[in-house]
Amino acid sequence: MNSNNSISKAVKILCDGGLVAFPTETVYGLGADAMNSRAAERIFQVKKRPRNHPLIVHVSSIYLAKKIVINWPKQADDFANKFWPGPMTLVFKKNNILPECVTAGYDTVAVRIPSNITAQTLLKEFAHSGSGYVAAPSANIYGSLSNTSYSDVRAAIGKNLTTSDLILEGNGCSYGVESTIIDFSSKRLAILRPGSITRNNIQKSLGLNIQETELNKSTPLVSGSTKRHYCPKTPLYVMVYPELVKRLGELLMKNVSNKKFFYWGFKSFTEISSCLNQEIAPDNAVDYAKQLYLKLNELDRKKYECIFFESPPKNAEWEAINNRLEKASVQL
Ligand code: AMP
Ligand code: MG
């Protein structure tokens, strides 16, 4: 838990145009005052993020969210009341209050109220002493693994920050994958990115069945929607068990130079080899999601030749995880 002292320091940094990386219930965010275009610009520099990828704006209240939006449909109240604070991002047509760079020139804005206690305290204090709007994408280098711990954030972007920036230590990211993004800006309600809150959760809570989303040309060119994303440095292969037995089995048999491999799956890998380390993965989506980026970051540090994950089940509970694994893995 953070002391009041470090939150006050973080708020001062945001007010002064610096960057603050902070834990949320999804992944760590890299935050700047969304009303200060120079500060928001630095997020793109530090992350090496293309300027045409808009940033999610984090706030502490529905009141603040509504102030940057035109056309807040009635149905959005149901989502906000049910899922905020929490891992749900809502996209609306925006008004002209936010600087252009935050929304990458699009006429929409993505907004969220996180539930993580550190994030909430920071946003509430910043609503008192500053603008109250914090633009924050994931605290990582564009396209690479998201981070869910202080030490992984420091290792990933620490060297790109200055002494006027800060990484807040805080309670872990309890969901572990990014937020679910719901688009209210077009005629039809759509999920732009599957995330911590599943279609089933939405169905159960609001009785709404949101269909598979077709991303089209007018959908913002967004990070999570590119084909390759969330990538570890080590090649990652995700396959069903029989295929794994074949490919990894062959690799181990031909492995004259003693390269090291890692397997993470739901049952143990039967081939015994001193070149293979293996661990059993959680068989429920909630625990799996919580561990995913921690595990991939850990495996990257261990410098395996390549890593093999057994494909998770293909149902709604695992949708966000399958989405991240598909983008993070080598496609054969
Ligand atoms: P991240 O890179 O994790 O911060 O996620 C950014 C995601 O938020 C993007 O991939 C978009 O799906 C969504 N997003 C952010 N800003 C906007 C916007 N102005 N309009 C539509 N979607 C947005
Ligand atoms: Mg990201």
XYZ file of C-alpha atoms and ligand atoms in Angstrom:
356
model
C 0.000 0.000 0.000
C 1.192 3.505 -0.726
C 1.713 6.066 1.964
C -0.206 9.337 1.629
C 3.182 10.808 1.159
C 3.871 9.049 -2.138
C 0.364 9.765 -3.447
C 0.863 13.483 -2.688
C 4.201 13.332 -4.453
C 2.556 11.625 -7.453
C -0.191 14.264 -7.602
C 2.406 17.033 -7.514
C 4.282 15.338 -10.368
C 1.088 15.115 -12.457
C 0.341 18.791 -11.757
C 3.874 19.701 -12.847
C 3.519 17.830 -16.153
C 5.498 14.718 -15.147
C 4.630 11.064 -15.630
C 3.372 8.691 -12.936
C 3.180 4.932 -13.489
C 0.512 3.495 -11.198
C -1.118 0.127 -10.553
C -4.678 -0.457 -11.669
C -6.778 -3.595 -11.298
C -5.890 -4.535 -14.898
C -2.256 -3.694 -15.625
C 0.080 -0.835 -14.614
C -0.733 2.449 -16.364
C 1.655 5.225 -17.391
C -0.201 8.397 -16.499
C 0.002 12.080 -17.380
C -2.334 15.036 -16.945
C -4.688 14.532 -19.899
C -5.356 18.291 -20.077
C -1.646 19.038 -20.525
C -0.732 18.147 -24.106
C 3.000 18.400 -23.455
C 2.741 15.917 -20.600
C 0.547 13.564 -22.639
C 3.016 13.805 -25.554
C 5.723 12.409 -23.284
C 3.717 9.202 -22.828
C 4.099 8.538 -26.559
C 7.859 9.200 -26.357
C 8.485 7.008 -23.321
C 6.407 4.125 -24.686
C 7.582 4.623 -28.291
C 3.881 4.512 -29.092
C 2.738 5.710 -32.535
C 0.959 9.078 -32.291
C -2.159 7.669 -33.981
C -2.988 5.343 -31.062
C -5.319 7.170 -28.656
C -4.956 7.035 -24.869
C -7.573 5.946 -22.332
C -8.548 8.760 -19.947
C -8.917 7.770 -16.284
C -11.185 9.678 -13.901
C -12.540 9.324 -10.368
C -16.239 9.995 -11.053
C -19.017 9.602 -13.620
C -19.494 13.365 -13.330
C -15.959 13.984 -14.673
C -16.417 11.338 -17.387
C -19.580 13.000 -18.670
C -17.853 16.399 -18.879
C -15.585 15.298 -21.771
C -18.269 13.473 -23.728
C -21.044 14.524 -26.073
C -23.919 12.149 -26.437
C -23.844 9.879 -23.382
C -26.592 7.350 -24.161
C -28.898 6.147 -21.420
C -27.534 2.619 -21.758
C -24.073 3.940 -20.811
C -25.476 4.727 -17.351
C -26.286 1.031 -16.917
C -22.695 0.087 -17.793
C -21.165 2.817 -15.643
C -23.386 2.049 -12.649
C -22.758 -1.678 -12.919
C -19.066 -1.883 -13.830
C -17.461 1.307 -12.521
C -15.221 1.527 -10.698
C -13.693 -1.439 -12.505
C -11.950 -2.898 -15.562
C -14.351 -1.499 -18.167
C -13.539 1.291 -20.640
C -16.343 3.130 -22.444
C -15.868 4.972 -25.755
C -18.011 8.007 -26.650
C -18.108 10.898 -29.091
C -15.984 13.578 -27.438
C -16.311 17.322 -27.032
C -13.352 19.645 -27.531
C -12.101 19.899 -23.967
C -9.285 17.333 -24.242
C -6.136 18.074 -26.262
C -6.068 16.397 -29.686
C -2.993 14.272 -28.952
C -4.812 12.307 -26.215
C -7.462 11.073 -28.633
C -5.008 10.885 -31.554
C -7.205 13.164 -33.632
C -10.277 10.907 -33.445
C -13.683 12.325 -32.577
C -14.069 9.751 -29.791
C -12.713 9.424 -26.263
C -12.161 6.296 -24.162
C -12.792 6.742 -20.433
C -12.604 4.570 -17.343
C -12.907 4.708 -13.530
C -10.478 2.125 -12.133
C -11.169 0.330 -8.858
C -7.608 -0.250 -7.654
C -7.201 1.617 -4.376
C -3.916 3.301 -5.325
C -5.321 4.403 -8.693
C -8.514 5.672 -7.043
C -6.698 7.644 -4.376
C -4.415 9.183 -6.979
C -7.339 10.170 -9.228
C -9.395 11.595 -6.367
C -6.496 13.680 -5.087
C -5.711 14.830 -8.615
C -9.348 15.892 -9.052
C -8.827 18.166 -6.005
C -5.445 19.593 -6.906
C -5.287 19.220 -10.692
C -7.483 18.610 -13.735
C -8.707 15.185 -12.520
C -8.111 13.646 -15.970
C -5.237 11.176 -16.284
C -4.340 9.804 -19.717
C -2.823 6.380 -19.124
C -2.014 3.573 -21.513
C -0.272 0.451 -20.262
C 3.159 1.123 -18.725
C 5.296 -0.733 -21.247
C 7.082 -0.242 -24.548
C 4.579 -0.221 -27.406
C 3.848 -3.716 -28.697
C 5.671 -5.552 -25.923
C 4.389 -7.205 -22.756
C 2.120 -5.288 -20.419
C 3.293 -5.171 -16.812
C 1.511 -6.026 -13.598
C 4.244 -5.414 -11.025
C 6.375 -2.473 -9.921
C 9.613 -4.288 -10.743
C 8.466 -5.268 -14.246
C 7.457 -1.653 -14.966
C 10.814 -0.397 -13.752
C 12.662 -2.932 -15.894
C 10.567 -2.095 -18.980
C 10.437 1.725 -18.967
C 12.470 2.900 -15.955
C 15.386 4.049 -18.088
C 13.100 6.233 -20.227
C 11.767 8.127 -17.211
C 13.426 11.131 -15.560
C 13.887 12.058 -11.917
C 10.760 14.215 -12.266
C 8.641 11.115 -12.948
C 7.560 8.367 -10.545
C 6.569 4.694 -10.464
C 4.099 4.117 -7.626
C 4.321 0.888 -5.700
C 0.939 -0.529 -4.925
C -1.212 -3.557 -4.443
C -1.029 -6.025 -7.306
C -3.116 -5.833 -10.441
C -5.923 -8.151 -9.374
C -7.339 -8.917 -12.852
C -4.062 -8.963 -14.767
C -5.322 -8.354 -18.321
C -6.420 -5.078 -19.848
C -9.906 -3.580 -19.538
C -12.880 -4.526 -21.677
C -13.600 -1.711 -24.146
C -17.213 -0.985 -25.115
C -17.973 1.386 -27.977
C -20.937 3.718 -27.503
C -19.860 6.048 -30.309
C -21.366 4.113 -33.220
C -24.892 3.024 -33.965
C -24.329 -0.508 -32.701
C -22.934 -1.350 -29.296
C -19.645 -3.221 -29.761
C -16.782 -4.731 -27.797
C -13.617 -3.155 -29.232
C -11.344 -5.231 -27.016
C -12.270 -8.269 -24.919
C -10.978 -7.827 -21.377
C -11.330 -8.588 -17.696
C -15.129 -8.280 -17.793
C -16.425 -11.038 -20.068
C -19.409 -11.174 -22.428
C -20.954 -13.542 -19.875
C -20.550 -10.959 -17.095
C -22.293 -8.360 -19.276
C -25.008 -10.816 -20.241
C -25.616 -11.789 -16.624
C -25.507 -8.268 -15.190
C -27.372 -6.340 -17.877
C -29.136 -9.038 -19.870
C -27.349 -7.863 -23.004
C -25.887 -10.129 -25.615
C -23.119 -8.269 -27.425
C -22.063 -10.013 -30.601
C -18.550 -10.566 -31.929
C -17.133 -7.244 -33.132
C -16.110 -6.550 -36.679
C -13.464 -3.829 -36.518
C -13.864 -1.603 -39.560
C -11.977 1.241 -41.203
C -13.553 3.900 -39.009
C -12.516 2.105 -35.815
C -9.511 3.924 -34.353
C -6.224 2.262 -35.234
C -5.683 1.026 -31.746
C -2.894 -0.859 -30.110
C -4.886 -3.850 -28.951
C -6.427 -4.237 -32.387
C -3.176 -4.697 -34.306
C -2.247 -8.253 -35.239
C 0.949 -8.503 -33.169
C 0.958 -6.992 -29.695
C 1.702 -7.840 -26.058
C 4.803 -9.714 -27.303
C 7.488 -11.272 -25.110
C 11.082 -11.106 -26.410
C 11.270 -14.904 -26.380
C 9.311 -16.617 -29.180
C 6.050 -17.926 -27.737
C 4.142 -20.808 -29.329
C 0.581 -21.534 -28.265
C -0.863 -24.872 -29.370
C -3.228 -27.642 -28.439
C -1.673 -30.525 -26.536
C -1.353 -33.114 -29.353
C 0.354 -30.563 -31.608
C 2.612 -29.591 -28.742
C 3.627 -33.182 -28.140
C 4.615 -33.426 -31.789
C 6.502 -30.108 -32.178
C 8.147 -29.860 -28.771
C 8.873 -33.588 -28.795
C 10.700 -33.200 -32.131
C 12.605 -30.144 -30.930
C 13.798 -31.942 -27.807
C 14.857 -34.990 -29.773
C 16.942 -32.970 -32.268
C 18.338 -30.658 -29.607
C 22.070 -31.299 -30.078
C 23.093 -27.875 -28.777
C 21.174 -28.309 -25.505
C 18.921 -25.294 -25.896
C 16.483 -24.664 -23.059
C 12.705 -24.699 -23.503
C 9.754 -23.997 -21.260
C 6.261 -25.454 -21.240
C 3.192 -24.013 -19.437
C 0.066 -26.095 -19.759
C -2.868 -27.671 -17.984
C -1.327 -31.120 -17.754
C 2.309 -32.105 -17.461
C 4.326 -32.711 -20.569
C 5.172 -36.377 -20.742
C 8.563 -36.128 -22.452
C 11.244 -35.906 -19.749
C 14.278 -33.844 -20.737
C 16.867 -31.866 -18.807
C 16.362 -29.144 -21.453
C 12.698 -28.698 -20.639
C 11.355 -26.823 -17.648
C 7.659 -27.058 -17.102
C 4.932 -25.772 -14.822
C 1.229 -26.441 -14.587
C -0.869 -23.364 -15.462
C -3.992 -22.385 -13.460
C -7.026 -24.091 -14.960
C -9.374 -21.192 -14.235
C -9.347 -18.031 -16.326
C -9.285 -15.636 -13.356
C -6.035 -16.990 -11.871
C -4.513 -17.539 -15.303
C -5.129 -13.895 -16.277
C -3.647 -12.691 -12.996
C -0.436 -14.621 -13.664
C -0.117 -14.172 -17.434
C 2.100 -11.072 -17.754
C 4.058 -11.904 -14.584
C 4.837 -15.323 -16.045
C 5.789 -14.007 -19.499
C 8.028 -11.332 -17.985
C 9.682 -13.939 -15.754
C 10.231 -16.278 -18.719
C 11.741 -13.448 -20.771
C 14.289 -12.853 -18.015
C 15.230 -16.546 -18.016
C 16.117 -16.392 -21.700
C 14.715 -19.660 -22.969
C 15.214 -20.566 -26.630
C 11.448 -20.537 -26.922
C 8.370 -21.097 -24.779
C 5.327 -23.266 -25.362
C 1.879 -22.664 -23.875
C -0.932 -25.149 -24.154
C -3.977 -23.452 -25.760
C -6.613 -22.531 -23.170
C -10.282 -23.465 -23.693
C -12.111 -21.426 -26.350
C -15.033 -20.067 -24.342
C -16.141 -16.605 -23.176
C -14.318 -16.871 -19.835
C -11.019 -17.237 -21.680
C -11.751 -14.787 -24.509
C -9.472 -11.967 -23.317
C -6.653 -14.415 -22.552
C -6.944 -16.106 -25.948
C -6.988 -12.686 -27.601
C -3.710 -11.668 -25.861
C -2.044 -15.037 -26.496
C -2.944 -14.939 -30.167
C -1.302 -11.531 -30.574
C 1.686 -12.383 -28.377
C 2.548 -15.668 -30.042
C 4.350 -16.688 -33.208
C 1.796 -17.711 -35.832
C 2.799 -20.899 -37.604
P -4.002 0.740 -24.062
O -3.001 0.775 -25.150
O -4.008 -0.512 -23.253
O -4.074 1.963 -23.281
O -5.433 0.662 -24.790
C -5.850 1.622 -25.643
C -7.140 1.136 -26.228
O -8.229 1.994 -25.864
C -7.121 1.197 -27.698
O -6.611 -0.005 -28.213
C -8.566 1.486 -28.092
O -9.261 0.271 -28.259
C -9.116 2.224 -26.943
N -9.195 3.663 -27.168
C -8.428 4.590 -26.557
N -8.780 5.817 -26.940
C -9.784 5.670 -27.821
C -10.556 6.600 -28.582
N -10.358 7.915 -28.517
N -11.502 6.095 -29.385
C -11.708 4.775 -29.442
N -11.012 3.859 -28.762
C -10.057 4.304 -27.960
Mg -1.196 -1.374 -24.081
